[in-house]
Coordinates of C-alpha atoms and ligand atoms in Angstrom, one line a residue:
X26 CA 113.1 99.1 71.7
X27 CA 109.4 99.7 71.0
X28 CA 107.8 96.3 70.9
X29 CA 104.1 95.9 70.1
X30 CA 102.1 92.8 69.8
X31 CA 101.6 93.4 66.1
X32 CA 105.3 92.7 65.6
X33 CA 105.1 89.3 67.1
X34 CA 103.7 86.5 65.0
X35 CA 102.1 84.7 66.7
X36 CA 101.5 86.9 69.7
X37 CA 103.7 85.8 72.6
X38 CA 103.2 86.0 76.4
X39 CA 105.8 88.6 77.4
X40 CA 107.1 89.6 80.9
X41 CA 105.2 92.4 82.7
X42 CA 105.3 95.7 80.7
X43 CA 107.3 94.6 77.7
X44 CA 105.0 93.9 74.8
X45 CA 102.4 96.6 74.1
X46 CA 99.1 96.5 72.2
X47 CA 98.7 97.9 68.7
X48 CA 97.5 101.4 69.6
X49 CA 97.9 104.3 72.0
X50 CA 95.8 107.3 72.8
X51 CA 97.3 110.8 73.2
X52 CA 96.1 114.3 73.9
X53 CA 98.1 117.5 74.4
X54 CA 97.4 120.4 76.7
X55 CA 98.7 124.0 76.4
X56 CA 98.2 126.9 78.7
X57 CA 96.6 128.9 75.9
X58 CA 94.1 126.3 74.5
X59 CA 93.7 123.7 77.3
X60 CA 93.1 120.0 76.3
X61 CA 93.2 119.1 72.6
X62 CA 90.9 116.2 71.4
X63 CA 92.1 112.6 72.2
X64 CA 93.8 110.8 69.3
X65 CA 93.8 107.0 68.8
X66 CA 97.0 106.2 67.0
X67 CA 99.3 103.2 66.3
X68 CA 101.6 102.5 69.2
X69 CA 104.8 104.4 68.4
X70 CA 107.5 106.6 69.8
X71 CA 106.6 110.1 70.9
X72 CA 108.4 113.3 69.8
X73 CA 110.6 114.7 72.5
X74 CA 112.8 117.8 72.7
X75 CA 116.0 117.3 74.6
X76 CA 114.9 120.2 76.7
X77 CA 111.6 118.6 77.7
X78 CA 110.6 119.5 81.3
X79 CA 109.4 116.0 82.2
X80 CA 112.8 114.6 81.3
X81 CA 114.8 117.2 83.3
X82 CA 112.6 118.0 86.2
X83 CA 110.3 115.0 86.5
X84 CA 107.0 116.6 86.2
X85 CA 105.4 113.3 85.4
X86 CA 102.6 111.3 87.0
X87 CA 101.0 108.0 86.0
X88 CA 98.3 105.4 86.8
X89 CA 97.9 101.6 86.5
X90 CA 94.6 99.9 86.1
X91 CA 93.2 96.7 84.5
X92 CA 90.5 95.6 82.1
X93 CA 89.1 92.0 82.1
X94 CA 87.3 90.0 79.5
X95 CA 84.1 88.3 80.5
X96 CA 82.9 84.9 79.2
X97 CA 80.5 86.6 76.8
X98 CA 83.2 88.7 75.3
X99 CA 82.5 92.0 77.0
X100 CA 85.4 93.9 78.5
X101 CA 85.1 95.6 81.9
X102 CA 87.5 98.1 83.4
X103 CA 88.1 98.0 87.1
X104 CA 87.5 101.2 89.1
X105 CA 88.5 103.7 86.3
X106 CA 86.9 106.7 87.9
X107 CA 88.9 106.1 91.1
X108 CA 92.1 105.9 89.0
X109 CA 91.0 109.1 87.2
X110 CA 90.6 110.8 90.5
X111 CA 94.0 109.6 91.8
X112 CA 95.7 110.8 88.6
X113 CA 94.3 114.2 89.2
X114 CA 95.4 114.2 92.8
X115 CA 98.9 113.3 91.6
X116 CA 98.7 116.0 88.9
X117 CA 97.6 118.6 91.5
X118 CA 100.6 117.8 93.8
X119 CA 103.0 118.2 90.8
X120 CA 101.3 121.5 89.7
X121 CA 100.0 120.0 86.5
X122 CA 96.6 120.5 84.9
X123 CA 93.9 118.0 85.7
X124 CA 92.7 115.6 83.0
X125 CA 88.8 115.7 82.9
X126 CA 87.4 112.4 84.0
X127 CA 85.4 112.0 80.8
X128 CA 88.6 112.3 78.8
X129 CA 90.3 109.7 81.0
X130 CA 87.4 107.3 80.5
X131 CA 87.0 107.9 76.8
X132 CA 90.7 107.3 76.3
X133 CA 90.3 103.9 77.9
X134 CA 87.2 103.1 75.8
X135 CA 89.0 104.1 72.6
X136 CA 92.2 102.0 73.3
X137 CA 90.4 98.9 74.8
X138 CA 87.8 98.9 72.0
X139 CA 90.6 99.2 69.3
X140 CA 92.9 96.5 70.8
X141 CA 90.4 94.1 72.4
X142 CA 91.5 91.2 70.3
X143 CA 94.8 91.3 72.1
X144 CA 93.0 90.1 75.3
X145 CA 92.1 86.5 75.0
X146 CA 89.3 84.8 77.1
X147 CA 92.0 83.2 79.3
X148 CA 90.7 84.2 82.8
X149 CA 94.3 84.5 84.1
X150 CA 95.0 87.4 81.7
X151 CA 94.1 91.1 81.9
X152 CA 94.8 94.2 79.9
X153 CA 97.0 96.5 82.0
X154 CA 96.4 100.1 81.2
X155 CA 99.0 102.7 81.8
X156 CA 97.9 106.3 81.7
X157 CA 100.8 108.8 81.8
X158 CA 100.7 112.6 82.1
X159 CA 104.0 114.4 81.5
X160 CA 105.3 117.9 81.0
X161 CA 106.2 118.1 77.3
X162 CA 107.2 121.7 77.0
X163 CA 110.8 122.4 75.9
X164 CA 112.0 124.9 78.5
X165 CA 114.5 124.6 81.3
X166 CA 113.1 127.4 83.4
X167 CA 112.4 126.1 86.9
X168 CA 108.6 126.6 86.9
X169 CA 105.6 124.4 86.0
X170 CA 105.5 123.6 82.3
X171 CA 103.0 125.3 80.0
X172 CA 102.5 122.2 77.8
X173 CA 101.6 118.7 78.8
X174 CA 100.9 115.4 77.0
X175 CA 98.6 112.6 78.2
X176 CA 99.3 109.2 76.8
X177 CA 97.6 105.8 77.4
X178 CA 99.2 102.6 76.4
X179 CA 98.4 98.9 77.3
X180 CA 99.8 95.5 77.5
X181 CA 98.5 92.0 78.3
X182 CA 99.5 90.6 81.7
X183 CA 99.1 87.7 83.9
X184 CA 100.3 88.6 87.4
X185 CA 103.2 90.8 88.3
X186 CA 105.0 88.0 90.2
X187 CA 103.3 84.9 88.7
X188 CA 99.7 83.8 88.0
X189 CA 99.8 81.6 91.1
X190 CA 100.1 83.4 94.4
X191 CA 103.4 82.0 95.6
X192 CA 104.6 83.7 98.8
X193 CA 107.3 86.4 98.4
X194 CA 110.3 87.0 100.7
X195 CA 110.6 90.6 101.7
X196 CA 113.5 92.7 102.9
X197 CA 113.1 95.5 105.5
X198 CA 114.8 98.5 104.2
X199 CA 116.2 100.7 107.0
X200 CA 118.5 102.9 104.9
X201 CA 116.6 104.5 102.0
X202 CA 113.2 106.0 102.9
X203 CA 110.7 106.0 99.9
X204 CA 109.0 109.2 100.8
X205 CA 109.1 112.2 103.1
X206 CA 106.4 113.9 105.2
X207 CA 104.8 116.6 103.0
X208 CA 106.5 115.0 99.9
X209 CA 105.1 113.0 97.1
X210 CA 104.8 109.5 98.6
X211 CA 101.0 109.8 98.7
X212 CA 100.6 110.3 95.0
X213 CA 101.6 108.3 91.9
X214 CA 104.6 110.5 90.9
X215 CA 107.0 108.9 88.5
X216 CA 109.9 110.3 90.6
X217 CA 109.0 108.0 93.5
X218 CA 110.0 105.0 91.6
X219 CA 113.6 105.4 90.4
X220 CA 114.9 106.2 93.9
X221 CA 113.4 102.9 95.1
X222 CA 115.6 100.8 92.7
X223 CA 118.7 101.0 94.9
X224 CA 116.8 99.5 97.9
X225 CA 115.2 96.9 95.5
X226 CA 118.7 95.9 94.4
X227 CA 119.8 95.5 98.0
X228 CA 116.7 93.4 98.6
X229 CA 117.6 91.2 95.7
X230 CA 121.2 90.9 96.9
X231 CA 119.8 89.7 100.2
X232 CA 117.9 87.0 98.3
X233 CA 114.5 88.8 98.7
X234 CA 111.8 89.7 96.1
X235 CA 110.6 93.0 97.4
X236 CA 111.4 96.0 99.7
X237 CA 109.4 96.8 102.8
X238 CA 109.1 100.6 103.1
X239 CA 109.2 102.0 106.7
X240 CA 107.9 105.4 107.8
X241 CA 110.6 108.0 107.0
X242 CA 110.8 109.7 110.5
X243 CA 111.2 106.9 113.0
X244 CA 112.0 104.1 110.5
X245 CA 110.0 101.8 112.6
X246 CA 106.4 101.6 111.3
X247 CA 105.7 99.4 108.3
X248 CA 104.2 101.5 105.4
X249 CA 104.1 99.4 102.2
X250 CA 105.9 96.9 100.0
X251 CA 107.5 97.8 96.7
X252 CA 104.6 99.0 94.6
X253 CA 102.0 97.4 96.8
X254 CA 100.1 98.0 100.0
X255 CA 100.2 95.6 103.0
X256 CA 97.7 93.8 105.2
X257 CA 98.5 91.9 108.4
X258 CA 96.0 89.2 109.4
X259 CA 95.3 88.5 113.1
X260 CA 93.4 85.3 113.9
X261 CA 91.9 83.0 111.3
X262 CA 88.7 82.0 109.7
X263 CA 85.6 84.2 109.7
X264 CA 86.2 86.8 112.4
X265 CA 89.9 87.3 111.4
X266 CA 91.1 90.8 111.5
X267 CA 92.8 92.6 108.6
X268 CA 95.1 95.4 109.7
X269 CA 96.6 97.8 107.2
X270 CA 98.8 100.8 107.9
X271 CA 96.8 104.1 107.9
X272 CA 97.3 106.8 105.3
X273 CA 100.2 108.8 106.6
X274 CA 100.7 110.9 103.5
X275 CA 103.9 108.9 102.8
X276 CA 102.3 105.7 101.4
X277 CA 100.2 105.4 98.3
X278 CA 96.4 105.1 98.9
X279 CA 96.0 102.0 96.8
X280 CA 92.7 101.3 95.0
X281 CA 93.3 97.5 95.6
X282 CA 93.8 98.3 99.3
X283 CA 90.5 100.1 99.3
X284 CA 88.8 97.2 97.4
X285 CA 90.1 94.7 99.9
X286 CA 88.8 96.9 102.8
X287 CA 85.4 97.1 101.2
X288 CA 85.2 93.4 100.3
X289 CA 86.6 91.9 103.5
X290 CA 83.5 92.4 105.7
X291 CA 81.5 90.3 103.2
X292 CA 83.8 87.4 104.1
X293 CA 83.3 88.0 107.9
X294 CA 86.7 89.8 108.3
X295 CA 87.0 93.0 110.3
X296 CA 89.3 95.6 108.9
X297 CA 91.3 98.2 110.8
X298 CA 93.8 100.9 109.8
X299 CA 96.4 100.7 112.5
X300 CA 100.2 101.2 112.6
X301 CA 102.3 98.1 112.9
X302 CA 106.0 98.3 113.7
X303 CA 108.6 96.0 112.4
X304 CA 109.3 94.7 115.9
X305 CA 105.6 94.0 116.4
X306 CA 105.4 92.2 113.1
X307 CA 108.2 89.9 114.2
X308 CA 107.0 89.3 117.7
X309 CA 103.4 88.8 116.7
X310 CA 104.5 86.3 114.0
X311 CA 106.5 84.5 116.6
X312 CA 103.6 84.4 119.1
X313 CA 101.1 83.4 116.3
X314 CA 99.0 86.6 116.7
X315 CA 99.8 87.7 113.2
X316 CA 99.0 84.6 111.2
X317 CA 99.3 86.0 107.6
X318 CA 100.6 89.0 105.7
X319 CA 99.7 89.9 102.2
X320 CA 100.5 92.6 99.7
X321 CA 98.1 94.0 97.2
X322 CA 98.1 96.3 94.2
X323 CA 96.8 96.5 90.6
X324 CA 99.8 94.6 89.2
X325 CA 100.3 92.3 92.2
X326 CA 96.6 91.6 92.9
X327 CA 96.9 89.8 96.3
X328 CA 100.3 88.3 97.0
X329 CA 101.2 86.4 100.2
X330 CA 104.3 87.4 102.2
X331 CA 106.0 84.2 103.4
X332 CA 109.3 85.3 104.9
X333 CA 110.6 88.6 106.3
X334 CA 114.3 89.6 106.5
X335 CA 115.4 92.5 108.7
X336 CA 119.2 92.7 108.9
X337 CA 120.4 89.6 110.6
X338 CA 116.8 88.6 111.7
X339 CA 114.6 86.4 109.5
X340 CA 111.1 85.3 110.4
X341 CA 108.4 83.3 108.8
X342 CA 104.8 84.6 108.6
X343 CA 102.5 81.8 109.6
X344 CA 103.6 78.6 107.9
X345 CA 105.4 80.6 105.2
X346 CA 102.8 79.5 102.6
X347 CA 99.8 81.4 101.3
X348 CA 97.3 81.5 104.2
X349 CA 93.5 80.8 104.0
X350 CA 92.5 84.5 104.6
X351 CA 94.9 85.7 101.9
X352 CA 93.6 83.2 99.4
X353 CA 89.9 84.0 100.3
X354 CA 90.6 87.7 99.9
X355 CA 92.4 87.1 96.6
X356 CA 89.5 85.0 95.4
X357 CA 86.9 87.6 96.5
X358 CA 88.8 90.3 94.5
X359 CA 89.5 88.2 91.4
X360 CA 85.8 87.1 91.4
X361 CA 84.8 90.7 91.0
X362 CA 87.4 91.1 88.3
X363 CA 86.3 88.2 86.2
X364 CA 82.6 88.4 86.9
X365 CA 82.1 85.4 89.2
X366 CA 80.8 87.8 91.8
X367 CA 78.8 91.0 91.5
X368 CA 80.8 94.2 91.7
X369 CA 79.9 97.0 94.2
X370 CA 78.1 99.9 92.5
X371 CA 80.4 102.0 90.3
X372 CA 83.4 99.7 90.3
X373 CA 83.2 98.4 86.7
X374 CA 82.9 100.2 83.4
X375 CA 81.9 98.2 80.3
X376 CA 83.9 99.2 77.3
X377 CA 81.6 100.0 74.4
X378 CA 82.2 98.0 71.2
X379 CA 84.7 99.4 68.7
X380 CA 83.1 102.1 66.5
X381 CA 80.7 103.1 69.3
X382 CA 83.1 105.2 71.2
X383 CA 82.4 108.8 71.0
X384 CA 84.9 111.5 71.7
X385 CA 87.7 111.0 69.3
X386 CA 88.5 113.9 66.9
Ligands
PLP420 N1 101.9 101.5 96.6 C1 102.7 101.9 95.6 C2 104.0 102.6 95.9 C3 102.3 101.6 94.2 O1 103.0 102.0 93.2 C4 101.1 101.0 94.0 C5 100.6 100.7 92.6 O2 100.0 101.4 92.0 C6 100.3 100.6 95.1 C7 100.7 100.8 96.4 C8 99.0 99.9 94.9 O3 98.0 100.8 94.4 P1 96.8 100.2 93.5 O4 96.1 99.2 94.3 O5 96.0 101.4 93.3 O6 97.4 99.7 92.3
COI421 C1 100.6 98.9 89.7 O1 100.3 98.1 90.6 O2 99.8 99.2 88.9 C2 101.8 99.7 89.8 O3 101.8 100.7 89.3 C3 103.0 99.1 90.4 C4 104.3 99.2 89.6 C5 104.2 98.3 88.4 C6 104.6 100.6 89.3

């Protein structure tokens, strides 16, 4: 069912991704004419042929980014140009046409300006923006489509797990690799997600919240967690080290991961990209070398990992509670989000007031 906030009276706080704002922005692309102008329209179903390429052959990529309301009412979008660039890297991997950066940004301006009243001044809330690019041609030939649709929708969210960073229990998945070398794991391809559901179900059956993805070749190196990147903390206090798995091509280069890497030195933390094996994770937690582990992503923000389950083995990370470095990193990031701290150059885009957005036709 299509649920938008306008149908709820009064607006309710809904689970992640269930209740959408009043509008959406769309644009079509054809091989003959390129991109058509963006259209701001009421949130509604989209026309779809039963022979649509995206449905049959999964030529579909997407993004996820957030907008935050400031005390004085202004809305800022977090790192939209980086998300635009990643959408185009994903599109290129799937043999799809790139969406010009200015169209991506204007689409956000149009939607956020139109639906800004959906986002209250509650600092725990943000507007989650979901840009989607899919092959909309009706044709079952096995070749890249000649027609595409871009659509941007939004919903109000707190956190993916909860507004408070309670620690999650994670399940090491040895059976179902998320990605393959040379495959699509390094981009935000829609087809990466449905194959993860079986592992996610197994994790839940084992009493865990999320799946730890290992490298697909040796199934030994920790890569990421569900729809999040991972950091391991060695040591404590200023001078602690943050270790994150390097880009292997099979994990997603997260924009939150990059933000953490760039903000950490300001808190005195050193950051290193270094492979960490599951065995190392367990033994270093036991010895106290790894003191904390946290996951990060647009939806998850910064979320502590409290307990790890690997088959019959279970271990606690640190005390099992949210650690001081994790909480400091979360605070540094959310301070940039909500304006308590200045943002590095180019990270925030202020949405122009409704009516002042150029580019719609
Ligand atoms: N890893 C995967 C598989 C994801 O789906 C996401 C979410 O987008 C991330 C990591 C985190 O990326 P970002 O910080 O850009 O949201
Ligand atoms: C995000 O963090 O934005 C994601 O895309 C993760 C998931 C909801 C797909």
